[in-house]
């Protein structure tokens, strides 16, 4: 049997991991994850870990679901692949398109398949610009996004995203993409109520539209709740005001639902939780619970009618658009979500339960803010609870906390000093208790470290 050390040596010798300092990881040694069941993982040393991040915001129905495995196996045996380019399609792709039209808001009757969120957002850029071409307005090409947004890692995805570290490598953003500030009340809303701040933050969109010139702006894109940016839940006033501004200037509104789609926020889609009606939606991750790569774009009637009725050939697509095995797994996944009522469970039961217990962590001496939305949550670690003063970034207190989580059987992610969770939607109340107790224990360990080192 291969030992952990052998895995680590081979990994360090050959495998370049995403978003990783290769040399630092090789020196430290990769943790090898070997098995999953329900909300738990096991590593090659046999340690059991509660996965409070659902893989990477995706394993929403939990690990080891036989329905998804059986769907993949059956489709692999019947027809492992055929494309949709040659005026052809496969039954799972058609059935999934039909089911997506059913579970998304009524204005969405069409889907374009990709394999990931990044590819979905590349499709968004192509589609938005094609739409305005067809309106005879090709100069409407600028897309507005937000700082600290995450929309993927392809050239277009990383450009739409607002991560300065990503822009610094590879000459990004590509032309025609501009950014405004994020609606992060804890950092920027001092002196304003959350609702007042939501209106102010939406106003930054209008200011940018006027700066660029409304006649040049094609679309605004945002995640209903910024995920990778640190689970930043916007004030309730934000999205309805953004919608009004987009309508005022006739700008397409794009909701990136890669994390928030398929029940994460307690409704099928984040736009429903936050009360807005996008023209386009990107999806990935939860559509197949991460069992197999799948993503895409839901195309609302306004854009679909233009593309279908006036567009002729749309010169865009991927070999694996509508991959039959991925679509078969997604169909099984969505039917399981429907059958088990997981969206309603998050809305009525586990979401409110998590809110009560996780938000109680706000009393911990290290925590400045504790926030949830459905089954996603964030704890802002601060030096001074009363003033909200942050730790010196260089201390990397979030990473200290993440280290304690990792060492104590819990996967929680650190975004600077913001600790975030997004557990599988199948998590039970008892498992939420177990998770919150682990989080509290890791906060205590972090606090002891911080005090011992004289950082607080
Ligand atoms: N959009 C959002 C909101 C995301 O969170 C992510 C991935 N975390 C992406 C797009 C990119 O998806 P992928 O990694 O599947 O390309």
GROMACS .gro file of C-alpha atoms and ligand atoms in nm:
model
  472
    1UNK     CA    1   0.000   0.000   0.000
    2UNK     CA    2   0.121   0.350  -0.078
    3UNK     CA    3   0.221   0.539   0.239
    4UNK     CA    4   0.139   0.903   0.309
    5UNK     CA    5   0.506   0.989   0.262
    6UNK     CA    6   0.513   0.822  -0.078
    7UNK     CA    7   0.199   1.010  -0.187
    8UNK     CA    8   0.350   1.335  -0.068
    9UNK     CA    9   0.680   1.277  -0.245
   10UNK     CA   10   0.511   1.196  -0.577
   11UNK     CA   11   0.274   1.492  -0.532
   12UNK     CA   12   0.561   1.733  -0.465
   13UNK     CA   13   0.756   1.595  -0.763
   14UNK     CA   14   0.481   1.628  -1.026
   15UNK     CA   15   0.156   1.795  -0.923
   16UNK     CA   16   0.110   2.174  -0.946
   17UNK     CA   17  -0.196   2.252  -0.732
   18UNK     CA   18  -0.440   2.541  -0.800
   19UNK     CA   19  -0.385   2.864  -0.604
   20UNK     CA   20  -0.082   2.718  -0.427
   21UNK     CA   21   0.273   2.823  -0.343
   22UNK     CA   22   0.430   2.510  -0.492
   23UNK     CA   23   0.760   2.526  -0.305
   24UNK     CA   24   0.602   2.598   0.033
   25UNK     CA   25   0.357   2.310  -0.004
   26UNK     CA   26   0.629   2.067  -0.113
   27UNK     CA   27   0.827   2.156   0.201
   28UNK     CA   28   0.524   2.112   0.425
   29UNK     CA   29   0.364   1.805   0.264
   30UNK     CA   30   0.019   1.774   0.115
   31UNK     CA   31  -0.265   1.620   0.313
   32UNK     CA   32  -0.397   1.325   0.117
   33UNK     CA   33  -0.776   1.288   0.128
   34UNK     CA   34  -0.876   0.931   0.059
   35UNK     CA   35  -1.243   0.879   0.139
   36UNK     CA   36  -1.573   1.058   0.196
   37UNK     CA   37  -1.910   0.969   0.346
   38UNK     CA   38  -2.202   1.203   0.420
   39UNK     CA   39  -2.042   1.524   0.560
   40UNK     CA   40  -1.713   1.356   0.661
   41UNK     CA   41  -1.377   1.295   0.494
   42UNK     CA   42  -1.086   1.073   0.590
   43UNK     CA   43  -0.718   1.134   0.520
   44UNK     CA   44  -0.445   0.881   0.443
   45UNK     CA   45  -0.354   0.867   0.812
   46UNK     CA   46  -0.709   0.762   0.898
   47UNK     CA   47  -0.812   1.094   1.057
   48UNK     CA   48  -1.183   1.180   1.027
   49UNK     CA   49  -1.266   1.537   0.925
   50UNK     CA   50  -1.598   1.724   0.927
   51UNK     CA   51  -1.612   1.897   0.587
   52UNK     CA   52  -1.773   2.233   0.662
   53UNK     CA   53  -1.684   2.352   0.307
   54UNK     CA   54  -1.869   2.081   0.105
   55UNK     CA   55  -1.551   2.003  -0.088
   56UNK     CA   56  -1.528   2.347  -0.248
   57UNK     CA   57  -1.888   2.472  -0.206
   58UNK     CA   58  -2.015   2.185  -0.415
   59UNK     CA   59  -2.083   1.849  -0.247
   60UNK     CA   60  -2.426   1.968  -0.139
   61UNK     CA   61  -2.590   1.626  -0.113
   62UNK     CA   62  -2.293   1.485   0.079
   63UNK     CA   63  -2.041   1.217  -0.014
   64UNK     CA   64  -2.126   0.863  -0.118
   65UNK     CA   65  -2.478   0.907  -0.263
   66UNK     CA   66  -2.563   0.586  -0.447
   67UNK     CA   67  -2.822   0.754  -0.675
   68UNK     CA   68  -2.553   0.973  -0.835
   69UNK     CA   69  -2.306   0.688  -0.862
   70UNK     CA   70  -2.566   0.463  -1.027
   71UNK     CA   71  -2.666   0.739  -1.272
   72UNK     CA   72  -2.303   0.787  -1.378
   73UNK     CA   73  -2.242   0.414  -1.413
   74UNK     CA   74  -2.556   0.354  -1.618
   75UNK     CA   75  -2.480   0.642  -1.855
   76UNK     CA   76  -2.115   0.537  -1.893
   77UNK     CA   77  -2.236   0.194  -2.000
   78UNK     CA   78  -2.503   0.322  -2.241
   79UNK     CA   79  -2.323   0.616  -2.403
   80UNK     CA   80  -2.018   0.770  -2.231
   81UNK     CA   81  -1.997   1.062  -2.472
   82UNK     CA   82  -2.153   1.224  -2.768
   83UNK     CA   83  -2.140   1.589  -2.867
   84UNK     CA   84  -2.416   1.843  -2.927
   85UNK     CA   85  -2.242   2.014  -3.221
   86UNK     CA   86  -2.358   1.798  -3.510
   87UNK     CA   87  -2.729   1.877  -3.485
   88UNK     CA   88  -2.738   1.600  -3.225
   89UNK     CA   89  -2.811   1.573  -2.853
   90UNK     CA   90  -2.829   1.303  -2.587
   91UNK     CA   91  -3.130   1.223  -2.365
   92UNK     CA   92  -2.965   1.327  -2.034
   93UNK     CA   93  -2.868   1.670  -2.172
   94UNK     CA   94  -3.220   1.734  -2.301
   95UNK     CA   95  -3.382   1.612  -1.980
   96UNK     CA   96  -3.150   1.823  -1.768
   97UNK     CA   97  -3.224   2.133  -1.979
   98UNK     CA   98  -3.593   2.069  -1.916
   99UNK     CA   99  -3.547   2.018  -1.541
  100UNK     CA  100  -3.330   2.332  -1.510
  101UNK     CA  101  -3.606   2.533  -1.679
  102UNK     CA  102  -3.841   2.394  -1.412
  103UNK     CA  103  -3.631   2.469  -1.100
  104UNK     CA  104  -3.505   2.814  -1.208
  105UNK     CA  105  -3.727   3.127  -1.201
  106UNK     CA  106  -3.994   3.124  -1.478
  107UNK     CA  107  -3.813   3.370  -1.708
  108UNK     CA  108  -3.541   3.107  -1.762
  109UNK     CA  109  -3.641   2.858  -2.029
  110UNK     CA  110  -3.304   2.795  -2.195
  111UNK     CA  111  -2.962   2.671  -2.090
  112UNK     CA  112  -2.614   2.672  -2.245
  113UNK     CA  113  -2.390   2.401  -2.096
  114UNK     CA  114  -2.025   2.437  -1.996
  115UNK     CA  115  -1.804   2.236  -1.761
  116UNK     CA  116  -1.727   2.478  -1.480
  117UNK     CA  117  -1.813   2.814  -1.335
  118UNK     CA  118  -1.517   2.975  -1.511
  119UNK     CA  119  -1.630   2.848  -1.850
  120UNK     CA  120  -1.985   2.956  -1.769
  121UNK     CA  121  -1.862   3.308  -1.711
  122UNK     CA  122  -1.661   3.305  -2.035
  123UNK     CA  123  -1.989   3.215  -2.202
  124UNK     CA  124  -2.155   3.507  -2.021
  125UNK     CA  125  -1.906   3.754  -2.172
  126UNK     CA  126  -1.955   3.610  -2.521
  127UNK     CA  127  -2.334   3.606  -2.486
  128UNK     CA  128  -2.373   3.953  -2.336
  129UNK     CA  129  -2.163   4.109  -2.613
  130UNK     CA  130  -2.340   3.907  -2.881
  131UNK     CA  131  -2.674   4.026  -2.744
  132UNK     CA  132  -2.579   4.392  -2.783
  133UNK     CA  133  -2.435   4.325  -3.131
  134UNK     CA  134  -2.774   4.188  -3.227
  135UNK     CA  135  -2.942   4.502  -3.095
  136UNK     CA  136  -2.720   4.703  -3.330
  137UNK     CA  137  -2.533   4.839  -3.028
  138UNK     CA  138  -2.186   4.677  -3.043
  139UNK     CA  139  -2.039   4.970  -2.849
  140UNK     CA  140  -2.227   4.843  -2.543
  141UNK     CA  141  -1.946   4.607  -2.445
  142UNK     CA  142  -1.828   4.709  -2.098
  143UNK     CA  143  -1.911   4.473  -1.812
  144UNK     CA  144  -1.912   4.607  -1.457
  145UNK     CA  145  -1.815   4.376  -1.173
  146UNK     CA  146  -1.690   4.423  -0.817
  147UNK     CA  147  -1.366   4.424  -0.626
  148UNK     CA  148  -1.316   4.102  -0.427
  149UNK     CA  149  -1.564   3.919  -0.648
  150UNK     CA  150  -1.477   3.567  -0.763
  151UNK     CA  151  -1.594   3.458  -1.107
  152UNK     CA  152  -1.336   3.195  -1.199
  153UNK     CA  153  -0.982   3.157  -1.320
  154UNK     CA  154  -0.996   3.159  -1.701
  155UNK     CA  155  -0.898   3.485  -1.872
  156UNK     CA  156  -1.255   3.616  -1.872
  157UNK     CA  157  -1.345   3.464  -1.533
  158UNK     CA  158  -1.042   3.612  -1.359
  159UNK     CA  159  -1.101   3.946  -1.532
  160UNK     CA  160  -1.462   3.959  -1.416
  161UNK     CA  161  -1.339   3.866  -1.070
  162UNK     CA  162  -1.200   4.142  -0.857
  163UNK     CA  163  -0.901   3.968  -0.698
  164UNK     CA  164  -0.595   4.192  -0.721
  165UNK     CA  165  -0.356   3.899  -0.676
  166UNK     CA  166  -0.503   3.732  -0.983
  167UNK     CA  167  -0.501   4.051  -1.192
  168UNK     CA  168  -0.134   4.098  -1.107
  169UNK     CA  169  -0.042   3.778  -1.293
  170UNK     CA  170  -0.102   3.762  -1.668
  171UNK     CA  171  -0.202   4.115  -1.760
  172UNK     CA  172  -0.562   4.114  -1.635
  173UNK     CA  173  -0.832   4.229  -1.652
  174UNK     CA  174  -0.887   4.195  -2.027
  175UNK     CA  175  -1.023   4.515  -2.188
  176UNK     CA  176  -1.383   4.614  -2.130
  177UNK     CA  177  -1.420   4.497  -1.771
  178UNK     CA  178  -1.429   4.747  -1.485
  179UNK     CA  179  -1.491   4.712  -1.112
  180UNK     CA  180  -1.673   4.890  -0.830
  181UNK     CA  181  -1.642   4.839  -0.453
  182UNK     CA  182  -1.812   4.546  -0.281
  183UNK     CA  183  -2.109   4.584  -0.040
  184UNK     CA  184  -1.911   4.489   0.273
  185UNK     CA  185  -2.089   4.666   0.558
  186UNK     CA  186  -1.852   4.550   0.834
  187UNK     CA  187  -1.555   4.710   0.659
  188UNK     CA  188  -1.710   5.007   0.484
  189UNK     CA  189  -2.044   5.080   0.640
  190UNK     CA  190  -1.930   5.263   0.953
  191UNK     CA  191  -2.193   5.510   1.071
  192UNK     CA  192  -2.464   5.374   0.844
  193UNK     CA  193  -2.733   5.117   0.914
  194UNK     CA  194  -2.704   4.802   0.699
  195UNK     CA  195  -3.001   4.915   0.491
  196UNK     CA  196  -2.862   5.264   0.436
  197UNK     CA  197  -2.528   5.116   0.339
  198UNK     CA  198  -2.696   4.878   0.090
  199UNK     CA  199  -2.844   5.175  -0.099
  200UNK     CA  200  -2.513   5.360  -0.089
  201UNK     CA  201  -2.319   5.058  -0.220
  202UNK     CA  202  -2.569   5.007  -0.504
  203UNK     CA  203  -2.520   5.376  -0.586
  204UNK     CA  204  -2.156   5.301  -0.671
  205UNK     CA  205  -2.290   5.104  -0.968
  206UNK     CA  206  -2.480   5.406  -1.095
  207UNK     CA  207  -2.173   5.626  -1.049
  208UNK     CA  208  -1.963   5.383  -1.254
  209UNK     CA  209  -2.227   5.361  -1.528
  210UNK     CA  210  -2.223   5.739  -1.556
  211UNK     CA  211  -1.842   5.747  -1.552
  212UNK     CA  212  -1.811   5.487  -1.832
  213UNK     CA  213  -2.112   5.629  -2.018
  214UNK     CA  214  -2.439   5.433  -2.006
  215UNK     CA  215  -2.429   5.386  -2.385
  216UNK     CA  216  -2.114   5.174  -2.347
  217UNK     CA  217  -2.222   4.949  -2.062
  218UNK     CA  218  -2.343   4.598  -2.148
  219UNK     CA  219  -2.400   4.432  -1.812
  220UNK     CA  220  -2.341   4.415  -1.439
  221UNK     CA  221  -2.236   4.083  -1.282
  222UNK     CA  222  -2.235   3.984  -0.916
  223UNK     CA  223  -2.259   3.690  -0.680
  224UNK     CA  224  -2.577   3.726  -0.468
  225UNK     CA  225  -2.349   3.653  -0.169
  226UNK     CA  226  -1.976   3.682  -0.238
  227UNK     CA  227  -1.841   3.337  -0.155
  228UNK     CA  228  -1.467   3.310  -0.210
  229UNK     CA  229  -1.438   3.676  -0.114
  230UNK     CA  230  -1.538   3.578   0.241
  231UNK     CA  231  -1.913   3.505   0.252
  232UNK     CA  232  -2.005   3.870   0.238
  233UNK     CA  233  -2.383   3.889   0.280
  234UNK     CA  234  -2.510   4.216   0.133
  235UNK     CA  235  -2.773   4.429   0.308
  236UNK     CA  236  -3.132   4.345   0.205
  237UNK     CA  237  -3.161   4.680   0.026
  238UNK     CA  238  -2.864   4.620  -0.206
  239UNK     CA  239  -2.988   4.389  -0.482
  240UNK     CA  240  -3.334   4.547  -0.536
  241UNK     CA  241  -3.158   4.883  -0.578
  242UNK     CA  242  -2.902   4.729  -0.819
  243UNK     CA  243  -3.196   4.590  -1.017
  244UNK     CA  244  -3.358   4.936  -1.036
  245UNK     CA  245  -3.031   5.090  -1.157
  246UNK     CA  246  -2.983   4.825  -1.426
  247UNK     CA  247  -3.338   4.882  -1.546
  248UNK     CA  248  -3.295   5.261  -1.545
  249UNK     CA  249  -2.995   5.233  -1.782
  250UNK     CA  250  -3.119   4.925  -1.971
  251UNK     CA  251  -2.821   4.717  -1.859
  252UNK     CA  252  -2.825   4.336  -1.843
  253UNK     CA  253  -2.809   4.194  -1.492
  254UNK     CA  254  -2.608   3.875  -1.442
  255UNK     CA  255  -2.626   3.667  -1.125
  256UNK     CA  256  -2.331   3.435  -1.070
  257UNK     CA  257  -2.505   3.151  -0.886
  258UNK     CA  258  -2.210   2.911  -0.893
  259UNK     CA  259  -2.210   2.894  -0.511
  260UNK     CA  260  -2.556   3.027  -0.427
  261UNK     CA  261  -2.749   2.808  -0.673
  262UNK     CA  262  -2.943   2.491  -0.590
  263UNK     CA  263  -3.044   2.562  -0.233
  264UNK     CA  264  -2.739   2.706  -0.060
  265UNK     CA  265  -2.924   3.022   0.054
  266UNK     CA  266  -3.254   2.846   0.138
  267UNK     CA  267  -3.415   2.914  -0.199
  268UNK     CA  268  -3.330   2.742  -0.525
  269UNK     CA  269  -3.129   3.047  -0.634
  270UNK     CA  270  -2.966   3.336  -0.449
  271UNK     CA  271  -3.150   3.591  -0.664
  272UNK     CA  272  -3.476   3.458  -0.516
  273UNK     CA  273  -3.346   3.500  -0.161
  274UNK     CA  274  -3.236   3.857  -0.235
  275UNK     CA  275  -3.537   3.954  -0.447
  276UNK     CA  276  -3.398   4.035  -0.791
  277UNK     CA  277  -3.461   3.910  -1.143
  278UNK     CA  278  -3.142   3.860  -1.344
  279UNK     CA  279  -3.128   3.830  -1.725
  280UNK     CA  280  -2.860   3.559  -1.708
  281UNK     CA  281  -2.736   3.320  -1.437
  282UNK     CA  282  -2.409   3.128  -1.421
  283UNK     CA  283  -2.423   2.791  -1.245
  284UNK     CA  284  -2.182   2.503  -1.167
  285UNK     CA  285  -2.080   2.322  -0.845
  286UNK     CA  286  -2.412   2.232  -0.676
  287UNK     CA  287  -2.579   2.137  -1.008
  288UNK     CA  288  -2.394   1.803  -0.989
  289UNK     CA  289  -2.290   1.828  -0.621
  290UNK     CA  290  -1.935   1.820  -0.753
  291UNK     CA  291  -1.950   1.447  -0.833
  292UNK     CA  292  -1.852   1.535  -1.190
  293UNK     CA  293  -1.769   1.871  -1.354
  294UNK     CA  294  -2.065   2.060  -1.497
  295UNK     CA  295  -2.154   2.425  -1.533
  296UNK     CA  296  -2.340   2.657  -1.762
  297UNK     CA  297  -2.554   2.962  -1.816
  298UNK     CA  298  -2.929   2.999  -1.771
  299UNK     CA  299  -3.046   3.236  -2.043
  300UNK     CA  300  -3.348   3.453  -1.966
  301UNK     CA  301  -3.614   3.531  -2.224
  302UNK     CA  302  -3.479   3.872  -2.323
  303UNK     CA  303  -3.139   3.736  -2.432
  304UNK     CA  304  -3.271   3.400  -2.549
  305UNK     CA  305  -3.522   3.562  -2.787
  306UNK     CA  306  -3.250   3.776  -2.944
  307UNK     CA  307  -3.007   3.482  -2.982
  308UNK     CA  308  -3.272   3.243  -3.115
  309UNK     CA  309  -3.488   3.472  -3.328
  310UNK     CA  310  -3.226   3.701  -3.477
  311UNK     CA  311  -2.886   3.554  -3.395
  312UNK     CA  312  -2.814   3.290  -3.657
  313UNK     CA  313  -2.521   3.071  -3.559
  314UNK     CA  314  -2.369   3.142  -3.217
  315UNK     CA  315  -1.999   3.068  -3.266
  316UNK     CA  316  -1.925   2.935  -2.921
  317UNK     CA  317  -1.925   2.602  -2.737
  318UNK     CA  318  -1.719   2.335  -2.565
  319UNK     CA  319  -1.652   1.972  -2.662
  320UNK     CA  320  -1.813   1.869  -2.336
  321UNK     CA  321  -2.112   2.108  -2.348
  322UNK     CA  322  -2.398   1.884  -2.236
  323UNK     CA  323  -2.171   1.588  -2.154
  324UNK     CA  324  -2.416   1.298  -2.112
  325UNK     CA  325  -2.253   1.149  -1.801
  326UNK     CA  326  -2.230   1.489  -1.628
  327UNK     CA  327  -2.593   1.562  -1.720
  328UNK     CA  328  -2.709   1.221  -1.596
  329UNK     CA  329  -2.539   1.282  -1.262
  330UNK     CA  330  -2.688   1.632  -1.239
  331UNK     CA  331  -3.035   1.495  -1.312
  332UNK     CA  332  -2.999   1.240  -1.031
  333UNK     CA  333  -2.863   1.512  -0.802
  334UNK     CA  334  -3.146   1.761  -0.868
  335UNK     CA  335  -3.411   1.490  -0.834
  336UNK     CA  336  -3.256   1.389  -0.502
  337UNK     CA  337  -3.263   1.753  -0.385
  338UNK     CA  338  -3.631   1.768  -0.483
  339UNK     CA  339  -3.719   1.433  -0.329
  340UNK     CA  340  -3.547   1.505   0.002
  341UNK     CA  341  -3.681   1.863   0.010
  342UNK     CA  342  -3.329   1.992   0.079
  343UNK     CA  343  -3.401   2.350  -0.030
  344UNK     CA  344  -3.701   2.372   0.202
  345UNK     CA  345  -3.500   2.205   0.478
  346UNK     CA  346  -3.233   2.476   0.455
  347UNK     CA  347  -3.498   2.751   0.440
  348UNK     CA  348  -3.718   2.629   0.727
  349UNK     CA  349  -3.501   2.413   0.949
  350UNK     CA  350  -3.121   2.390   0.923
  351UNK     CA  351  -3.067   2.745   0.792
  352UNK     CA  352  -3.243   2.915   1.086
  353UNK     CA  353  -3.086   2.659   1.325
  354UNK     CA  354  -2.737   2.737   1.193
  355UNK     CA  355  -2.813   3.110   1.218
  356UNK     CA  356  -2.900   3.077   1.589
  357UNK     CA  357  -2.603   2.865   1.686
  358UNK     CA  358  -2.333   3.005   1.456
  359UNK     CA  359  -2.430   3.366   1.517
  360UNK     CA  360  -2.398   3.299   1.892
  361UNK     CA  361  -2.023   3.273   1.826
  362UNK     CA  362  -2.030   3.653   1.790
  363UNK     CA  363  -1.987   3.654   2.169
  364UNK     CA  364  -1.642   3.496   2.142
  365UNK     CA  365  -1.363   3.746   2.226
  366UNK     CA  366  -1.201   3.696   1.881
  367UNK     CA  367  -1.516   3.748   1.675
  368UNK     CA  368  -1.625   4.090   1.550
  369UNK     CA  369  -1.911   3.971   1.331
  370UNK     CA  370  -2.087   3.637   1.279
  371UNK     CA  371  -2.318   3.611   0.984
  372UNK     CA  372  -2.504   3.342   0.795
  373UNK     CA  373  -2.723   3.315   0.488
  374UNK     CA  374  -2.890   2.977   0.449
  375UNK     CA  375  -2.608   2.727   0.496
  376UNK     CA  376  -2.316   2.961   0.446
  377UNK     CA  377  -2.151   3.157   0.723
  378UNK     CA  378  -1.860   3.382   0.816
  379UNK     CA  379  -1.680   3.484   1.135
  380UNK     CA  380  -1.474   3.801   1.121
  381UNK     CA  381  -1.174   3.766   1.355
  382UNK     CA  382  -1.075   4.097   1.514
  383UNK     CA  383  -0.818   4.232   1.754
  384UNK     CA  384  -1.062   4.456   1.936
  385UNK     CA  385  -1.420   4.343   1.954
  386UNK     CA  386  -1.559   4.677   2.062
  387UNK     CA  387  -1.400   4.895   1.794
  388UNK     CA  388  -1.381   4.620   1.529
  389UNK     CA  389  -1.008   4.691   1.489
  390UNK     CA  390  -0.845   4.431   1.264
  391UNK     CA  391  -0.527   4.234   1.331
  392UNK     CA  392  -0.215   4.325   1.136
  393UNK     CA  393  -0.260   4.134   0.807
  394UNK     CA  394   0.097   4.003   0.823
  395UNK     CA  395   0.013   3.801   1.137
  396UNK     CA  396  -0.222   3.585   0.932
  397UNK     CA  397  -0.449   3.510   1.227
  398UNK     CA  398  -0.701   3.346   0.992
  399UNK     CA  399  -0.437   3.094   0.887
  400UNK     CA  400  -0.355   3.022   1.252
  401UNK     CA  401  -0.723   2.946   1.309
  402UNK     CA  402  -0.742   2.736   0.992
  403UNK     CA  403  -0.442   2.537   1.114
  404UNK     CA  404  -0.623   2.455   1.439
  405UNK     CA  405  -0.931   2.349   1.242
  406UNK     CA  406  -0.725   2.127   1.016
  407UNK     CA  407  -0.553   1.970   1.315
  408UNK     CA  408  -0.879   1.909   1.499
  409UNK     CA  409  -1.093   1.739   1.238
  410UNK     CA  410  -1.269   2.038   1.084
  411UNK     CA  411  -1.238   2.196   0.742
  412UNK     CA  412  -1.314   2.565   0.764
  413UNK     CA  413  -1.164   2.811   0.517
  414UNK     CA  414  -0.981   3.136   0.595
  415UNK     CA  415  -1.018   3.440   0.369
  416UNK     CA  416  -0.767   3.670   0.535
  417UNK     CA  417  -0.914   3.695   0.889
  418UNK     CA  418  -1.263   3.586   0.787
  419UNK     CA  419  -1.339   3.220   0.870
  420UNK     CA  420  -1.603   3.076   0.641
  421UNK     CA  421  -1.823   2.768   0.618
  422UNK     CA  422  -2.065   2.618   0.367
  423UNK     CA  423  -2.149   2.267   0.489
  424UNK     CA  424  -2.340   2.011   0.279
  425UNK     CA  425  -2.715   2.079   0.260
  426UNK     CA  426  -2.778   1.735   0.414
  427UNK     CA  427  -2.619   1.838   0.744
  428UNK     CA  428  -2.847   1.759   1.042
  429UNK     CA  429  -2.912   1.967   1.353
  430UNK     CA  430  -2.697   1.728   1.559
  431UNK     CA  431  -2.414   1.767   1.307
  432UNK     CA  432  -2.451   2.147   1.319
  433UNK     CA  433  -2.406   2.121   1.698
  434UNK     CA  434  -2.095   1.908   1.643
  435UNK     CA  435  -1.958   2.157   1.386
  436UNK     CA  436  -2.024   2.464   1.602
  437UNK     CA  437  -1.859   2.295   1.904
  438UNK     CA  438  -1.551   2.223   1.691
  439UNK     CA  439  -1.545   2.583   1.566
  440UNK     CA  440  -1.566   2.712   1.923
  441UNK     CA  441  -1.281   2.484   2.029
  442UNK     CA  442  -1.064   2.609   1.739
  443UNK     CA  443  -1.147   2.972   1.820
  444UNK     CA  444  -1.037   2.909   2.180
  445UNK     CA  445  -0.710   2.754   2.062
  446UNK     CA  446  -0.652   3.048   1.828
  447UNK     CA  447  -0.727   3.296   2.107
  448UNK     CA  448  -0.474   3.122   2.333
  449UNK     CA  449  -0.212   3.145   2.055
  450UNK     CA  450  -0.287   3.509   1.985
  451UNK     CA  451  -0.256   3.598   2.355
  452UNK     CA  452   0.060   3.393   2.403
  453UNK     CA  453   0.224   3.577   2.116
  454UNK     CA  454   0.112   3.914   2.250
  455UNK     CA  455  -0.094   4.002   1.943
  456UNK     CA  456  -0.394   4.112   2.146
  457LIG     N1  457  -1.814   3.185  -0.984
  457LIG     C1  458  -1.819   3.174  -0.851
  457LIG     C2  459  -1.914   3.259  -0.774
  457LIG     C3  460  -1.736   3.084  -0.785
  457LIG     O1  461  -1.739   3.074  -0.653
  457LIG     C4  462  -1.649   3.003  -0.860
  457LIG     C5  463  -1.556   2.900  -0.797
  457LIG     N2  464  -1.538   2.906  -0.662
  457LIG     C6  465  -1.647   3.021  -0.999
  457LIG     C7  466  -1.731   3.111  -1.057
  457LIG     C8  467  -1.553   2.941  -1.084
  457LIG     O2  468  -1.594   2.811  -1.092
  457LIG     P1  469  -1.491   2.697  -1.136
  457LIG     O3  470  -1.386   2.689  -1.033
  457LIG     O4  471  -1.581   2.576  -1.146
  457LIG     O5  472  -1.438   2.736  -1.269
   0.00000   0.00000   0.00000
